[in-house]
mmCIF file of C-alpha atoms and ligand atoms in Angstrom:
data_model
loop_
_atom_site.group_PDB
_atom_site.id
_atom_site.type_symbol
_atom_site.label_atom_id
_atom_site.label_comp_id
_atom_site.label_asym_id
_atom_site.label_seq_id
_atom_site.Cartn_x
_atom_site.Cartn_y
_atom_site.Cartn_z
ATOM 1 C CA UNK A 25 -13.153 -12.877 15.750
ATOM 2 C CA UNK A 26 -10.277 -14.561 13.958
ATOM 3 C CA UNK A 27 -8.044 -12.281 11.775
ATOM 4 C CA UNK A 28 -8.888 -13.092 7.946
ATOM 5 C CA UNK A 29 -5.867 -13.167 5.730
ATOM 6 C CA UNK A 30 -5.432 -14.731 2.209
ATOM 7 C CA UNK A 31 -2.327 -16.834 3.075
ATOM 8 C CA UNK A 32 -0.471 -18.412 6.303
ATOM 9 C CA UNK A 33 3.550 -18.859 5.152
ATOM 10 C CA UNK A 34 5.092 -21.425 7.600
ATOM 11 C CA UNK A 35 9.004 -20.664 7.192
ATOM 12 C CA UNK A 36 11.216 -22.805 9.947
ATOM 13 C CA UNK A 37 14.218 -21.243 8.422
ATOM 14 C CA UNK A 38 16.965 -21.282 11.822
ATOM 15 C CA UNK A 39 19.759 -20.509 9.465
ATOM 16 C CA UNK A 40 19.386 -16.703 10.402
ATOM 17 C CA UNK A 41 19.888 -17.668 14.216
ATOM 18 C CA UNK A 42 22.242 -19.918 13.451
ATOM 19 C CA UNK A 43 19.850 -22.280 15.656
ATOM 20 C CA UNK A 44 18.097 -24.941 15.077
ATOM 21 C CA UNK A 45 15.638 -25.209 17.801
ATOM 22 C CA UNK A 46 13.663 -21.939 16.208
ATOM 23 C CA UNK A 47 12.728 -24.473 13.115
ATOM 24 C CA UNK A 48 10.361 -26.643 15.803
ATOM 25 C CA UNK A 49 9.259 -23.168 16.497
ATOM 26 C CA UNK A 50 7.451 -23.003 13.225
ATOM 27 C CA UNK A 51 5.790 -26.766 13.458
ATOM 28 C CA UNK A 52 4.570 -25.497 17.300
ATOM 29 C CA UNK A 53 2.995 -22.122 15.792
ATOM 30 C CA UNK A 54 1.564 -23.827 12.933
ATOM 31 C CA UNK A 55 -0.300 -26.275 15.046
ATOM 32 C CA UNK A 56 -1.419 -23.856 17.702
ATOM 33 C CA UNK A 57 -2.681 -21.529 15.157
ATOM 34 C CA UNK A 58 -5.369 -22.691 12.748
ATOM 35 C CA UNK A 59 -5.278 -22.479 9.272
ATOM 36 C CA UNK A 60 -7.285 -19.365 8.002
ATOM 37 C CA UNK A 61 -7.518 -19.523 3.842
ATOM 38 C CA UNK A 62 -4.684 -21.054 2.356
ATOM 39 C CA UNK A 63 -1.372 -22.392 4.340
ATOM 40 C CA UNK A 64 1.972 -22.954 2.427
ATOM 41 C CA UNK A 65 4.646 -24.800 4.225
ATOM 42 C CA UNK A 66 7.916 -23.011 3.020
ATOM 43 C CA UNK A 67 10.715 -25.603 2.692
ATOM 44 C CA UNK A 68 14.124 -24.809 4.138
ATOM 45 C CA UNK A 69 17.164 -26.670 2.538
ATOM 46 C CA UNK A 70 19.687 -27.857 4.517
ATOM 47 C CA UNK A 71 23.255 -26.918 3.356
ATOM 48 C CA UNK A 72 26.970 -25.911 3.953
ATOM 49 C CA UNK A 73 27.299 -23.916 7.180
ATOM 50 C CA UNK A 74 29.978 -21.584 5.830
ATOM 51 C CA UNK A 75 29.889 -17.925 6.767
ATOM 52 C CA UNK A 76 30.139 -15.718 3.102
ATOM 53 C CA UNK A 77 30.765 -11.837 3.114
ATOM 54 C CA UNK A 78 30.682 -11.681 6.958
ATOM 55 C CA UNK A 79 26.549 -13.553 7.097
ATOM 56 C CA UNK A 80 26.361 -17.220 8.836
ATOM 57 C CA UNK A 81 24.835 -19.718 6.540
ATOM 58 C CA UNK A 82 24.082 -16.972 4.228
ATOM 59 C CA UNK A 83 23.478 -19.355 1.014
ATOM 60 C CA UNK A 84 20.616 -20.985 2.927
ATOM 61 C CA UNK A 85 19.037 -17.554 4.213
ATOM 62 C CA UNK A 86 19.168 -16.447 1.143
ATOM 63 C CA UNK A 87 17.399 -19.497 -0.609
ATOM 64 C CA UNK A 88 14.778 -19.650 1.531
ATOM 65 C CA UNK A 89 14.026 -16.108 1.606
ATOM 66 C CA UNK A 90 13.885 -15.957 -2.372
ATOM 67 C CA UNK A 91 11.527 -18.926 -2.862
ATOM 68 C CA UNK A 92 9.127 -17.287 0.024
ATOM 69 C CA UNK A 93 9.627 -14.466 -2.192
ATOM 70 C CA UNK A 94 8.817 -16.602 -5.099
ATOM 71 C CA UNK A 95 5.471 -17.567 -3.157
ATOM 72 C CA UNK A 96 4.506 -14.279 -2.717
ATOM 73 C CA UNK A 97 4.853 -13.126 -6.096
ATOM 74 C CA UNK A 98 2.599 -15.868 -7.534
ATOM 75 C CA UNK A 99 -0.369 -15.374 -5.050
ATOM 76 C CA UNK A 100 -0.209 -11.457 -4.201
ATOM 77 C CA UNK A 101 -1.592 -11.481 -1.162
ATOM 78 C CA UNK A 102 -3.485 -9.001 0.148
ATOM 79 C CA UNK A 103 -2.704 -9.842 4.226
ATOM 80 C CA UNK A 104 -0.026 -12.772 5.608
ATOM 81 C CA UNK A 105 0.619 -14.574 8.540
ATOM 82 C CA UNK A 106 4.208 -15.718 8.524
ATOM 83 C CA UNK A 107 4.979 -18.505 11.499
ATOM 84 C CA UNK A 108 8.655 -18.435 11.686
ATOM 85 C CA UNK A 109 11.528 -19.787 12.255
ATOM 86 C CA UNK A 110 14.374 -16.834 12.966
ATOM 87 C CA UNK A 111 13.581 -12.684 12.591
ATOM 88 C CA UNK A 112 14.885 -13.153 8.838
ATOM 89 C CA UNK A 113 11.647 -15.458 7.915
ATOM 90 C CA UNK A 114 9.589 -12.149 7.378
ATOM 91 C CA UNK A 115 11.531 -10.114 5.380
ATOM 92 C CA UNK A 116 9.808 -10.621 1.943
ATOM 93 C CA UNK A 117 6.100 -10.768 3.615
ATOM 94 C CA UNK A 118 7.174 -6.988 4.795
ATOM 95 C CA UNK A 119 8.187 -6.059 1.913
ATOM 96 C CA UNK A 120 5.718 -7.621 -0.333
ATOM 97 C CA UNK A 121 3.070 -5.516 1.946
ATOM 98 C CA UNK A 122 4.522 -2.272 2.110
ATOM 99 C CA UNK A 123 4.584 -2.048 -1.702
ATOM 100 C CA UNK A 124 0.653 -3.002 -1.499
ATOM 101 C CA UNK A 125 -0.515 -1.028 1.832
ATOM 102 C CA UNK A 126 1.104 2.533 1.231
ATOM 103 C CA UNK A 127 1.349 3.821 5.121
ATOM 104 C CA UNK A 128 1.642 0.782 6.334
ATOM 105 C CA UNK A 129 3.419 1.070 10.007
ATOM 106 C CA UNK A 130 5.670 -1.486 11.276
ATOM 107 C CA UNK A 131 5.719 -2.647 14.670
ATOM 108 C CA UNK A 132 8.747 -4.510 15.707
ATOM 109 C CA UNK A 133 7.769 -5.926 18.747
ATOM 110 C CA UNK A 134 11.217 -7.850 19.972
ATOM 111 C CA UNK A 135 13.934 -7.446 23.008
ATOM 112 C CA UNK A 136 16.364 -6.543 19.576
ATOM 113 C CA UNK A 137 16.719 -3.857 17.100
ATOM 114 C CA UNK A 138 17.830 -6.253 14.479
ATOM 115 C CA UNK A 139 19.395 -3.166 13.004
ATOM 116 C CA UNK A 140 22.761 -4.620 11.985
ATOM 117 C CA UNK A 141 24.826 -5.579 8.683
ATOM 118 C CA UNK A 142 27.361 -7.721 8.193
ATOM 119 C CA UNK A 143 29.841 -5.048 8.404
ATOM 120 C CA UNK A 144 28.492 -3.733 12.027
ATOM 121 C CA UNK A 145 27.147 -7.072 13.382
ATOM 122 C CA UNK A 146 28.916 -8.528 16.224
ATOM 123 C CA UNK A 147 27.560 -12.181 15.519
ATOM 124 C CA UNK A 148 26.788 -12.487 12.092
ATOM 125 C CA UNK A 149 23.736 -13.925 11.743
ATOM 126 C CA UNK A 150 20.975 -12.758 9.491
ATOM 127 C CA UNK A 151 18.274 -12.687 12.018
ATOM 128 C CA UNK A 152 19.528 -9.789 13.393
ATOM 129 C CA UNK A 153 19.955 -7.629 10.113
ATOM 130 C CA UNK A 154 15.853 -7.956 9.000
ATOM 131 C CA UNK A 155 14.751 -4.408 9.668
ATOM 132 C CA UNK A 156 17.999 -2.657 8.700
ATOM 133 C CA UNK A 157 17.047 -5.074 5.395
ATOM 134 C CA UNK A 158 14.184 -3.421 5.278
ATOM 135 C CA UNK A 159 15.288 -0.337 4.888
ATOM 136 C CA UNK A 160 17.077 -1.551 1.997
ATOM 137 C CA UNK A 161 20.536 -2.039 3.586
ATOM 138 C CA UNK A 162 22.689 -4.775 3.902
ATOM 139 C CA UNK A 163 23.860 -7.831 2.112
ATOM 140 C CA UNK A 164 22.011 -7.785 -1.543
ATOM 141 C CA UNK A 165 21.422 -11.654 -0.680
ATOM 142 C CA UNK A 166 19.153 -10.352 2.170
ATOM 143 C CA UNK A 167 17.574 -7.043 1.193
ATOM 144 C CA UNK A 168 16.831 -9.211 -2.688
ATOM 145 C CA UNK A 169 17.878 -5.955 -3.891
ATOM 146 C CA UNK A 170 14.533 -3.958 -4.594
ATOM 147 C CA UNK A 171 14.127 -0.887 -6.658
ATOM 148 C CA UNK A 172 13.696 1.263 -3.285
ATOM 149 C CA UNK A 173 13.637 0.443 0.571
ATOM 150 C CA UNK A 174 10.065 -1.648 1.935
ATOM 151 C CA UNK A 175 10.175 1.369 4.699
ATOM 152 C CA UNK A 176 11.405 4.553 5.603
ATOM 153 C CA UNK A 177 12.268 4.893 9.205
ATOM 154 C CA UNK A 178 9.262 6.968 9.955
ATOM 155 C CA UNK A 179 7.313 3.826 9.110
ATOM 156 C CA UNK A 180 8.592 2.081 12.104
ATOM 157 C CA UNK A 181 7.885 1.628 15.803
ATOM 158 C CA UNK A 182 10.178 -0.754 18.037
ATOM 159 C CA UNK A 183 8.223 -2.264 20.880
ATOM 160 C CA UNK A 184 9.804 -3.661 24.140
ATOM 161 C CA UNK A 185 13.140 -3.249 22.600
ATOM 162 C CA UNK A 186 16.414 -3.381 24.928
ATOM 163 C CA UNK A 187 19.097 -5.453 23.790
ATOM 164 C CA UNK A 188 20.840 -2.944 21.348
ATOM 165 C CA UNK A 189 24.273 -3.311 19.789
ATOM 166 C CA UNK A 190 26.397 0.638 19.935
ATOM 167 C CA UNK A 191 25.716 0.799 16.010
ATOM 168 C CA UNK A 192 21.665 0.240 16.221
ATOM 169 C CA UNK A 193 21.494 2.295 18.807
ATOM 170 C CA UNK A 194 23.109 5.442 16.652
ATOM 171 C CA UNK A 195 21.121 3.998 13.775
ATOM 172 C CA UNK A 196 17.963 4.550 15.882
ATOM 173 C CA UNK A 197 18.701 8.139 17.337
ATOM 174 C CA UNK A 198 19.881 9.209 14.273
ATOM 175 C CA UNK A 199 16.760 8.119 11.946
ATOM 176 C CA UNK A 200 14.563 9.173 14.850
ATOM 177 C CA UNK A 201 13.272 5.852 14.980
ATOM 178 C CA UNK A 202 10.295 5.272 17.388
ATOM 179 C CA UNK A 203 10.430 3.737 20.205
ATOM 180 C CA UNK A 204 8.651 2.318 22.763
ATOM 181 C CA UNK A 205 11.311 0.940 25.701
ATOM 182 C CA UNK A 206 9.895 -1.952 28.347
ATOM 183 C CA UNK A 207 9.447 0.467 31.071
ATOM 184 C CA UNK A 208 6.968 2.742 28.826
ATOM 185 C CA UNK A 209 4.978 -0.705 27.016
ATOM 186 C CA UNK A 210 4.895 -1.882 31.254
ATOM 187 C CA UNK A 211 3.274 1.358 32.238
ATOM 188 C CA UNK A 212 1.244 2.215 29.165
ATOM 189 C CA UNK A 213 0.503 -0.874 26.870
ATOM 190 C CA UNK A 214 -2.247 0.529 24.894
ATOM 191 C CA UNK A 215 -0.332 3.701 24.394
ATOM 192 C CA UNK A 216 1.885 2.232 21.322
ATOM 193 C CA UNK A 217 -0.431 3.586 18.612
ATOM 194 C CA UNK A 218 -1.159 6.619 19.848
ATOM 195 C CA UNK A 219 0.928 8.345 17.270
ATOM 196 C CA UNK A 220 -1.110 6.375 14.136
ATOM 197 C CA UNK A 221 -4.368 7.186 12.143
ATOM 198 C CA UNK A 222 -6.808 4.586 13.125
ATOM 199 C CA UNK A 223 -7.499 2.436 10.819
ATOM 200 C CA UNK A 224 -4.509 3.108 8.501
ATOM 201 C CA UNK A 225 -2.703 -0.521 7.701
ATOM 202 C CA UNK A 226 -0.335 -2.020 10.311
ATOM 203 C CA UNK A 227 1.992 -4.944 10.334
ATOM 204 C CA UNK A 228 3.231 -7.128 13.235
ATOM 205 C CA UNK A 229 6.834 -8.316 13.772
ATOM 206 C CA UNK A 230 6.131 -10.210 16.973
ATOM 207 C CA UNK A 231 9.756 -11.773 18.094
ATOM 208 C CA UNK A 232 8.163 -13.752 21.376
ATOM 209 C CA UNK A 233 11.739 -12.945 23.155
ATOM 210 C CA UNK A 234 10.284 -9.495 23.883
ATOM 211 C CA UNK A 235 9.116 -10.605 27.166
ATOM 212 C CA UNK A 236 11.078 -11.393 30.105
ATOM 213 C CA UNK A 237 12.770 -14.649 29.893
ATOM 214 C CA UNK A 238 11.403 -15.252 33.633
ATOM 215 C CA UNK A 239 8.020 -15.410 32.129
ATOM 216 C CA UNK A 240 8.431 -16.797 28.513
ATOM 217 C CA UNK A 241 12.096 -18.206 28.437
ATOM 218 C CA UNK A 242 11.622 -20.406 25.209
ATOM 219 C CA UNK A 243 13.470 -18.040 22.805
ATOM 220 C CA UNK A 244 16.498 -18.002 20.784
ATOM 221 C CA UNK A 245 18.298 -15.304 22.301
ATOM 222 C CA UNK A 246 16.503 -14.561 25.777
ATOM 223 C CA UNK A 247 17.271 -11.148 26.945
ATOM 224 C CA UNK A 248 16.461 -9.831 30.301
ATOM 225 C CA UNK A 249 14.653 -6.777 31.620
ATOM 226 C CA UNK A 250 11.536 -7.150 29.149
ATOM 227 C CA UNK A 251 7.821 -6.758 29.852
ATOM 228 C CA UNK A 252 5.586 -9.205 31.205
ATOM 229 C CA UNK A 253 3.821 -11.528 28.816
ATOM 230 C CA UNK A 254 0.059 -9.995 29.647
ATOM 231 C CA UNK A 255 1.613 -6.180 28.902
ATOM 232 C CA UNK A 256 2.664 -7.102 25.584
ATOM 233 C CA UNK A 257 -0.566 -8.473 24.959
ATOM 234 C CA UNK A 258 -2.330 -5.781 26.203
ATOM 235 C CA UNK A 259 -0.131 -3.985 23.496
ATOM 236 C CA UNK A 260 -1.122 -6.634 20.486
ATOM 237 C CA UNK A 261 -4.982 -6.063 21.141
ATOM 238 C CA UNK A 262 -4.506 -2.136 21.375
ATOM 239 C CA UNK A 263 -2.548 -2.482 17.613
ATOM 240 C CA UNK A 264 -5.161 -5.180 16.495
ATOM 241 C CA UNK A 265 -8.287 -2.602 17.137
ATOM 242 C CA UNK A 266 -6.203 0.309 16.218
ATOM 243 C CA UNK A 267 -5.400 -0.582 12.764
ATOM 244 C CA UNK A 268 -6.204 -2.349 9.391
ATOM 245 C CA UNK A 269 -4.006 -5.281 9.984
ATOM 246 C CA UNK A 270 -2.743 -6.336 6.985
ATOM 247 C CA UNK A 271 0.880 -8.638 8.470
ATOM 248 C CA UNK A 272 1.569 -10.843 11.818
ATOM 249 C CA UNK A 273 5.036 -12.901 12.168
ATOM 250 C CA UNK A 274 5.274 -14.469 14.988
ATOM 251 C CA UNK A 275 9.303 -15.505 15.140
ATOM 252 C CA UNK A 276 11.951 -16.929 17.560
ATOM 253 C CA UNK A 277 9.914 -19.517 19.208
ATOM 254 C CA UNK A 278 11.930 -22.291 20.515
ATOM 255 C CA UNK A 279 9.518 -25.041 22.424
ATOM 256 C CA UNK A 280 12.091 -27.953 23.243
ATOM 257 C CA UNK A 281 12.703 -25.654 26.034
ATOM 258 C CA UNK A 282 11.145 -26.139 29.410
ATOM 259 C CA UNK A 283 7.562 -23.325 29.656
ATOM 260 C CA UNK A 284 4.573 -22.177 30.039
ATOM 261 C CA UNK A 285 2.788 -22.201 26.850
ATOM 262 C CA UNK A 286 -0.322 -20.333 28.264
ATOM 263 C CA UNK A 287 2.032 -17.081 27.768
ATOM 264 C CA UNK A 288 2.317 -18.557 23.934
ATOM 265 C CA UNK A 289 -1.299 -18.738 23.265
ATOM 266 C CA UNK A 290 -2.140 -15.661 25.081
ATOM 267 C CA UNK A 291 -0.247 -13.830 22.999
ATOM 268 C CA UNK A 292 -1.163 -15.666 19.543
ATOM 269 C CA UNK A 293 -4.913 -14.958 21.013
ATOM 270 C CA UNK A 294 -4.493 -10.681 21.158
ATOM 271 C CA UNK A 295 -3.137 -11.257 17.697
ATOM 272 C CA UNK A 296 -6.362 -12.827 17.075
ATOM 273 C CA UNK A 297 -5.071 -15.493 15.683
ATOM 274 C CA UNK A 298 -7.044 -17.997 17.412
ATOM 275 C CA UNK A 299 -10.584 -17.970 18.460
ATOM 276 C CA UNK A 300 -11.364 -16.452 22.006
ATOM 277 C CA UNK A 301 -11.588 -19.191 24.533
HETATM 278 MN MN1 LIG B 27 14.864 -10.814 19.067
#
């Protein structure tokens, strides 16, 4: 069965990474994954490449992010696919469906916290300041400064995560955020929902660079020591029959680079997003 959702947002926004390679990314995912009611292809504007208040290319970020904002407003969806692009292409589809599904849980499936802000983050780029966004800190430009956070940290559950910057790392002990490191999603895929109602609404943040580069090394910003590609699938299809899923992003994707696409469409198939077979 193919997941049904009102609207499929293709964002190749690579200003976030700072990398343009992630912008094929979105062309690749939107022809691997068919259309389901309605897809909108999300222009990104090309533009000065100046770093303002401490955020790379943060004019363009923050253009793209408002008109997918824009987009959002005018159809009020009820579930989205977003096919990214960087981690910063989701930002408004979370938001947009935590205000609609109250309970909604987060996973953030991804070898990074994204957990920064301009003031802690070593880089810079947007694309790694999305969840901290979404808990309604950071640069206005990015958060699009709602009347309260998308999420409280109780909301979220980081899957596979292991490349963590000293600052996300107190952020995430200190907020009790869950979650669930490579070693534990290797030994016990199906156990990432086990602390969530079934059938309460559930969003996916699926950053493909959560699995081991040796498997799956067409990513952004590969980072070692990660599951295999058929454990974090094991993982999608536990969330997918766990919960009401209301949100998938699939981000990062960088096909110019030399793989094996089967680990691609594996995972895009436990997401059911295309048909079995
Ligand atoms: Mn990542």
């Amino acid at each position: 069965m193919v997941w049904k959702r009102d609207v499929d947002l293709v964002v190749p926004l690579w200003q976030g990474a700072d990398d343009l390679r992630v912008a094929a990314g979105a062309a690749e995912l939107a022809r691997l994954v068919p259309t389901s009611t309605a897809r909108l292809h999300v222009a990104v504007f090309d533009g000065p490449r100046h770093t303002r208040d401490g955020v790379r290319n943060l004019d363009a970020v923050a253009d793209t992010l408002q008109r997918t904002r824009d987009r959002l407003i005018h159809r009020d969806p009820h579930r989205v696919l977003t096919l990214g692009g960087d981690c910063a292409c989701d930002i408004p589809a979370v938001q947009h469906l935590a205000a609609r599904h109250p309970g909604l849980t987060l996973y953030w499936v991804d070898a990074h916290a994204d957990l920064n802000t301009p003031r802690t983050s070593p880089s810079g780029t947007a694309h790694g300041m999305g969840l901290r966004a979404l808990l309604g800190e950071g640069h206005p430009d990015i958060t699009g400064t709602p009347d309260r956070p998308a999420l409280t940290p109780a909301q979220i559950v980081l899957v596979g995560t292991r490349d963590l910057d000293p600052p996300e790392r107190d952020h995430i002990s200190a907020h009790g955020i869950a979650h669930v490191t490579p070693a534990e999603l290797a030994e016990a895929p199906r156990a990432v929902t086990a602390a969530r109602r079934t059938g309460s609404p559930a969003y996916v943040h699926l950053d493909l660079d959560v699995c081991d580069p040796a498997d799956l090394p067409a990513v952004g910003v590969p980072a070692p020591g990660g599951p295999r590609p058929a454990q974090v699938a094991r993982a999608l299809a536990a969330i997918t029959a766990h919960h009401d899923l209301v949100g998938v992003a699939v981000c990062e994707y960088a096909p110019v680079l030399e793989h094996d696409q089967r680990h691609v469409t594996a995972l895009l198939a436990a997401l059911d997003l295309t048909a079995p077979g």
